[in-house]
Short mmCIF file of C-alpha atoms in Angstrom, two decimals:
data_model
loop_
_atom_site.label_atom_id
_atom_site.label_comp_id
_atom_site.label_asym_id
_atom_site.label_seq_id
_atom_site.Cartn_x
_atom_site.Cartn_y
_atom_site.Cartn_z
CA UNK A 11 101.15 88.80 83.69
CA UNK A 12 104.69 88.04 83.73
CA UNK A 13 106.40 90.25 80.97
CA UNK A 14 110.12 88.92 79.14
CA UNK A 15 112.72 91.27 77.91
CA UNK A 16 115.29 89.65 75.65
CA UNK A 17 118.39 92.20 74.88
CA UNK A 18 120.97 91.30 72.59
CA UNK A 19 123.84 92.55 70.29
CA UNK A 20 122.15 92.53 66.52
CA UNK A 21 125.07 91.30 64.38
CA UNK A 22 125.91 91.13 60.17
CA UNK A 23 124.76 87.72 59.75
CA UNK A 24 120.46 87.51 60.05
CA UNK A 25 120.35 84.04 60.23
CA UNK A 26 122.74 84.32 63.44
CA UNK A 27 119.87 87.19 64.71
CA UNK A 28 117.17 84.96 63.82
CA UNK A 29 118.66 81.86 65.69
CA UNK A 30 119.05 84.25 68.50
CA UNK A 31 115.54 85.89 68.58
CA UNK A 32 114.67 81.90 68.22
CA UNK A 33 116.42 81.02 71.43
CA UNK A 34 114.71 84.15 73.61
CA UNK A 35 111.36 83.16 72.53
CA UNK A 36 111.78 79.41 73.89
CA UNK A 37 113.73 80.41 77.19
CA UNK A 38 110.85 83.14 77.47
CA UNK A 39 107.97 80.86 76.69
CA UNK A 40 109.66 78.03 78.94
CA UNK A 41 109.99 80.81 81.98
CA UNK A 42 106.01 81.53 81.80
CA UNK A 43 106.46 84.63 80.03
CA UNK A 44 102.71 85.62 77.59
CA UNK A 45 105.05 88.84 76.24
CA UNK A 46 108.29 89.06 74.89
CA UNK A 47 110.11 92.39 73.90
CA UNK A 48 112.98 92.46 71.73
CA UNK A 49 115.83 95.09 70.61
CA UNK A 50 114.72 97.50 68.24
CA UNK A 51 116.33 96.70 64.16
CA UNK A 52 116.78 93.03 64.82
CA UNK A 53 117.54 91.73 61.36
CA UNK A 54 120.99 92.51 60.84
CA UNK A 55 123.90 95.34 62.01
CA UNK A 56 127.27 95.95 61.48
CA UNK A 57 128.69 98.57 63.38
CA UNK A 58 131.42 99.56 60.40
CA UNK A 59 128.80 100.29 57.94
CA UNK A 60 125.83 102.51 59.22
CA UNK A 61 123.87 101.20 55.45
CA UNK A 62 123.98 97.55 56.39
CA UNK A 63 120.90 97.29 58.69
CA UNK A 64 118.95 98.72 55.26
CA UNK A 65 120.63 96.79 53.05
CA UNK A 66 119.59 93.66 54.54
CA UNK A 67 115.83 94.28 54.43
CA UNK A 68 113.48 91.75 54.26
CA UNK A 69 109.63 91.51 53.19
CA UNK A 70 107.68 90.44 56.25
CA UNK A 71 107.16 87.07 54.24
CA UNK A 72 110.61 86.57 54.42
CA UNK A 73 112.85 83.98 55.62
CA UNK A 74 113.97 85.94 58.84
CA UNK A 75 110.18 86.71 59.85
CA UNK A 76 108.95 83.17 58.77
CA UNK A 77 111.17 81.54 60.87
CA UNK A 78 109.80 83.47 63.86
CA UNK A 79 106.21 82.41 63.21
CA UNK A 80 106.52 79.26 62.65
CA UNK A 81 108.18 78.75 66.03
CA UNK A 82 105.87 80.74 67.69
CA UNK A 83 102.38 78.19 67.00
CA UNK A 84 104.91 75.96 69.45
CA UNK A 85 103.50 78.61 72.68
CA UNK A 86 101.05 81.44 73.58
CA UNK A 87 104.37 83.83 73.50
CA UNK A 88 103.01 87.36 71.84
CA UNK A 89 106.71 88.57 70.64
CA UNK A 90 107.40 91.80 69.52
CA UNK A 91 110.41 93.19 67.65
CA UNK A 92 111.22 95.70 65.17
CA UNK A 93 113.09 95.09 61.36
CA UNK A 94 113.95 97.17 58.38
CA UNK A 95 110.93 96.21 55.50
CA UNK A 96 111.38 98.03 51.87
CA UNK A 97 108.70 100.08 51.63
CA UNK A 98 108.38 99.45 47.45
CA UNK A 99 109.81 102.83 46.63
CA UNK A 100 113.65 101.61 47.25
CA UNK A 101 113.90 102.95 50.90
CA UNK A 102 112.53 101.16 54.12
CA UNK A 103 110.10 101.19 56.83
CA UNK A 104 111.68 100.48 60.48
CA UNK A 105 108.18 98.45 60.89
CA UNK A 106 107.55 96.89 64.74
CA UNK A 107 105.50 93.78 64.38
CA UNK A 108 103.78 91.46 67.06
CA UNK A 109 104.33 87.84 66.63
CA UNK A 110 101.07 85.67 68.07
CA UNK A 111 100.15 81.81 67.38
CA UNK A 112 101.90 82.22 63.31
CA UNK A 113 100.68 85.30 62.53
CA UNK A 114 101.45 88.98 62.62
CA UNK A 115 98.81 90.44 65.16
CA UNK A 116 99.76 93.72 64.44
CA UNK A 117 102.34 96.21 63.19
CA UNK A 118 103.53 99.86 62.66
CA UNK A 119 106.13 101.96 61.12
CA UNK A 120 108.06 103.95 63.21
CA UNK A 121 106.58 107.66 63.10
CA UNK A 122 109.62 109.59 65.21
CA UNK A 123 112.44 108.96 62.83
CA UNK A 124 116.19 109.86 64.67
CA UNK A 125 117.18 112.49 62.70
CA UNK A 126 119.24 113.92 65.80
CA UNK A 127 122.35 113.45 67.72
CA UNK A 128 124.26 114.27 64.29
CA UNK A 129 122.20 110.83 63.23
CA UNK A 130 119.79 110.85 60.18
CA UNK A 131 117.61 107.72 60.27
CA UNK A 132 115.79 109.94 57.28
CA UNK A 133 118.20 109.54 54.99
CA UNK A 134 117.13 105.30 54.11
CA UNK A 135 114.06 105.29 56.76
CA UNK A 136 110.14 106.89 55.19
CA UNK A 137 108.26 107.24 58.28
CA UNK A 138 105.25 105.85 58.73
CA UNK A 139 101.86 107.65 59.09
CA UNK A 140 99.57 106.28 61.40
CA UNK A 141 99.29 105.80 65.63
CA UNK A 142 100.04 102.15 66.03
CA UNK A 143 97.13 100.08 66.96
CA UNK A 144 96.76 98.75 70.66
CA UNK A 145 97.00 94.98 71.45
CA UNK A 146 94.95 92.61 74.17
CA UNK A 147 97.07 90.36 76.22
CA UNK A 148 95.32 88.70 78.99
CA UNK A 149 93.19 91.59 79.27
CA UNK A 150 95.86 93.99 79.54
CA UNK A 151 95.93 96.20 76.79
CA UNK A 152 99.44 97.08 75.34
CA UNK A 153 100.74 100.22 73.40
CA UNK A 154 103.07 100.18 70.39
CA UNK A 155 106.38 102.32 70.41
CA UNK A 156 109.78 102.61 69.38
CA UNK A 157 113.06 103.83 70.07
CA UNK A 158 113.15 107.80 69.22
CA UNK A 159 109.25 107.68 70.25
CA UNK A 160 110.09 107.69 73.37
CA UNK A 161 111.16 111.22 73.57
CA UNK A 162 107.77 112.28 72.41
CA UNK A 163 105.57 112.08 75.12
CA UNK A 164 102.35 113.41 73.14
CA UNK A 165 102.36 109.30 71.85
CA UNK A 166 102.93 107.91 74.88
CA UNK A 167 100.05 110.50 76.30
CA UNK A 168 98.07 109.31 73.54
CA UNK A 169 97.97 105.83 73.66
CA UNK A 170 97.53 105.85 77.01
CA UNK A 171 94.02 107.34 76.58
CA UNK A 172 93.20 105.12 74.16
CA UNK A 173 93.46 102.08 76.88
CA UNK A 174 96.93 100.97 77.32
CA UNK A 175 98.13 100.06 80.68
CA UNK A 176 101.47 99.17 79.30
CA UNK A 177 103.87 100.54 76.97
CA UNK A 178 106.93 98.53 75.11
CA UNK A 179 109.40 100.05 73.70
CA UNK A 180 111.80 98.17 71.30
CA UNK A 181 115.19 100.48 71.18
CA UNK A 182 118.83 100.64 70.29
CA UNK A 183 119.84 103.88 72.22
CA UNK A 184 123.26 104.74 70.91
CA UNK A 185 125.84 105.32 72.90
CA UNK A 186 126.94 109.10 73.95
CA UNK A 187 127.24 111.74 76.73
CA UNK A 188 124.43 111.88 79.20
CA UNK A 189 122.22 108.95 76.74
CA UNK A 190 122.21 106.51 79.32
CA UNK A 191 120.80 109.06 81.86
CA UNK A 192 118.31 110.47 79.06
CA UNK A 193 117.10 106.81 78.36
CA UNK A 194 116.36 105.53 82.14
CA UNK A 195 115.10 109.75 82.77
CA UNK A 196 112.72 109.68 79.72
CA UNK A 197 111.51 105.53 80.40
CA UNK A 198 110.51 106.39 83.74
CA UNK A 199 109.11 109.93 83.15
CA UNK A 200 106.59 107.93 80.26
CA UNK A 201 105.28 105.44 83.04
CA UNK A 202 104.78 107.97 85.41
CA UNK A 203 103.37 110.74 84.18
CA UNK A 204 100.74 108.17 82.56
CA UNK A 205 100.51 105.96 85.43
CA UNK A 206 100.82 103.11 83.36
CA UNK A 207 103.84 100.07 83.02
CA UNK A 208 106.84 100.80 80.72
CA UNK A 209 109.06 98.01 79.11
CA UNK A 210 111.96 98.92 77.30
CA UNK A 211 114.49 96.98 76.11
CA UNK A 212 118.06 98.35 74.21
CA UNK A 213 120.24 96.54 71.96
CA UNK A 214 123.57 96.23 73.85
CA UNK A 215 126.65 95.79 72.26
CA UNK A 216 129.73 98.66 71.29
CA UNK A 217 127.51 100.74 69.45
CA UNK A 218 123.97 100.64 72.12
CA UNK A 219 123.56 100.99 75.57
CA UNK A 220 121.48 97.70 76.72
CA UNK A 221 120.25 98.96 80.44
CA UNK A 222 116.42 97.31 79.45
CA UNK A 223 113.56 98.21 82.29
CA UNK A 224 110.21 97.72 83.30
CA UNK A 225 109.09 100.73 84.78
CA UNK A 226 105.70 100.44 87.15
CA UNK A 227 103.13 103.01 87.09
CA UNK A 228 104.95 105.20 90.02
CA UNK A 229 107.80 105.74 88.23
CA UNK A 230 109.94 102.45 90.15
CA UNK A 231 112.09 100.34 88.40
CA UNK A 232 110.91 96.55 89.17
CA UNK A 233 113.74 94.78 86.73
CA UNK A 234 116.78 96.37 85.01
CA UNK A 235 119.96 95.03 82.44
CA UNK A 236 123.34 95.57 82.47
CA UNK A 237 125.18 96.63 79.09
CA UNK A 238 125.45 92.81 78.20
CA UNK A 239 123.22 89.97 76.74
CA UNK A 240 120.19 88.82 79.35
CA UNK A 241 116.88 87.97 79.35
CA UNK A 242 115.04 89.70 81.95
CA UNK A 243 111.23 88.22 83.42
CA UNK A 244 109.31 90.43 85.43
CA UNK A 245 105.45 90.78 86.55
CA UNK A 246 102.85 93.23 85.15
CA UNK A 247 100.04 93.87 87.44
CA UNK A 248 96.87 95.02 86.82
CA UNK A 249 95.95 95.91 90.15
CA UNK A 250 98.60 98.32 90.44
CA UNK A 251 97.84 100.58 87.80
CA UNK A 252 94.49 100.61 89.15
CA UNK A 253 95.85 101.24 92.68
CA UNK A 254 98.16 104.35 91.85
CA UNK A 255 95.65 105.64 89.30
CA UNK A 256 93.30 106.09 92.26
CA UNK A 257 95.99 107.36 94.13
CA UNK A 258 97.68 109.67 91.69
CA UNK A 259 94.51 110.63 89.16
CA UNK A 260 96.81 112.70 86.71
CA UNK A 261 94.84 111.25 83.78
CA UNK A 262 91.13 112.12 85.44
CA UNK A 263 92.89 115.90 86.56
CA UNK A 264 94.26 116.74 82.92
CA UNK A 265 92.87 119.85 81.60
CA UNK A 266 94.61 119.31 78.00
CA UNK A 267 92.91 117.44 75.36
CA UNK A 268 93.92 113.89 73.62
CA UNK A 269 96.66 114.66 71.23
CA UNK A 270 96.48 113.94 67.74
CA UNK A 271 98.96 112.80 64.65
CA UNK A 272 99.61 115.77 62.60
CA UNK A 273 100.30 115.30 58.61
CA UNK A 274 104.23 113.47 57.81
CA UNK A 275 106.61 116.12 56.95
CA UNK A 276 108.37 116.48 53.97
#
C-alpha cells in the first residue's frame, strides 16, 4: 500500500491551511497514495501568540473540515489530520479525524496532553478519554496517535495488540535541545519494539521540526523530510511485518499483559 506524508508550516489564516491540506490530498491521490498523513493542529497557528491555534476552533461541521470532505468523494484517499474542536465547555479537544469518501471514518481526542518541556497544552486542551479506534485500509489495519503519544509506548504497545500493523502519528515536535534526536529515537523505538510500520509526520516551520518518517517494522527508515515543505510517498508492506514478526517474535515472547487506559486525571 503506498502510504503519503504531507508536512507543512500551519499558518494564521485557515482558509490558507485548508487550501493547502486541499492541494496534498490531490498531489497524494494523483501519486497512488490510499493514506495520507498530515501535521498535527492543522487549522490555524501563529507562532507570536501560543492562544491562536484555540482560538480558531472549529466544529467538525465547519467550513475548514467541510471543505476537506467534500474534496475527498473526488478519490479513495483515507486522510488523516488533527484540529482544535471546542469541546462545549469553552476549552477544546485536539481531536485527530480520518477523512474517507465525505465522511469522518473515525476520530479521537488526544489522551497524552504536552504538559512538558515548560509547555502546558492543559491549560486550553481537556483530554480525551478513550483508546482511539483502529481503521481498515486495504486490509491493513491502522492505529490512531498523536504527537506527545508517542512518548508513551504503553499506547503504541496497545494498539498494536489490538491488530494494527501500522501506526500514524500526526505531530508538531517543537523545536529544542536534543528534540530532533528524541523524535527520530522514540519513532523508530515504537516500530520496532512492536514490529509494526510507523508514519510520522511534523509540522515544519520556525517553531517545529518537520524530519517526517516511515519507519518499517525493524526499526529502518524507508522515507524521511527535511525541515521544509514536501510530500513524501512511500510503500507499506504487509509481507514484511509478517516476515520480521516471524523473525523477531517480541509480541508472541512478551510475558507482560495488554495495557489498559487508566481514569483522566484531574
Amino acid at each position: 500500500m503506498k502510504v503519503a506524508a504531507g508536512q507543512f508550516a500551519v499558518r494564521r489564516d485557515w482558509q490558507e491551511n485548508a487550501d493547502i491540506c486541499l492541494r496534498l490530498m490531490r498531489d497524494a491521490a494523483d501519486a497512488g497514495a490510499r493514506l495520507l498523513v498530515l501535521p498535527e493542529a492543522v487549522l490555524a497557528r501563529d507562532n507570536g501568540d501560543p492562544d491562536w491555534g484555540v482560538r480558531s476552533a472549529q466544529p467538525l461541521d465547519g467550513p475548514f473540515i467541510s471543505q476537506l470532505l467534500a474534496a475527498s468523494l473526488n478519490n479513495t484517499l483515507t486522510t488523516i489530520l488533527t484540529l482544535h474542536v471546542p469541546d462545549g465547555e469553552g476549552r477544546v479537544f485536539n481531536t485527530l479525524i480520518a477523512i474517507q469518501l465525505g465522511e469522518i471514518k473515525a476520530r479521537y481526542n488526544k489522551l497524552h496532553l504536552y504538559d512538558a518541556f515548560s509547555m502546558q497544552e492543559s491549560r486550553n486542551v481537556s483530554a480525551g478519554d478513550e483508546l482511539p479506534p483502529l481503521i481498515d485500509i486495504d486490509g491493513i489495519k491502522v492505529g490512531l496517535m498523536t504527537c506527545y503519544d508517542l512518548r508513551f509506548p504503553e499506547m503504541a504497545r496497545r494498539l498494536v495488540l489490538d491488530g494494527a500493523s501500522l501506526l500514524v502519528l500526526p505531530a508538531a515536535w517543537v523545536r529544542g535541545p536534543h528534540k530532533e534526536m528524541h523524535w527520530e529515537v522514540l519513532v523508530t523505538a515504537r516500530a520496532l519494539e512492536n514490529t509494526c510500520y510507523v508514519l510520522a509526520v511534523g509540522e515544519c516551520g520556525p517553531r517545529n521540526i518537520g524530519n517526517s518518517l516511515l519507519v518499517d517494522p525493524l526499526g529502518i527508515a524507508t522515507v524521511r523530510a527535511a525541515e521544509g515543505p514536501t510530500l513524501l510517498t512511500a510503500e507499506v508492506d504487509p509481507q514484511r511485518i509478517a516476515d520480521v514478526r516471524q523473525t523477531l517474535p517480541v509480541l508472541v515472547n512478551r510475558r507482560f499483559a495488554r495495557p489498559e487506559l487508566v481514569a483522566k486525571k484531574h
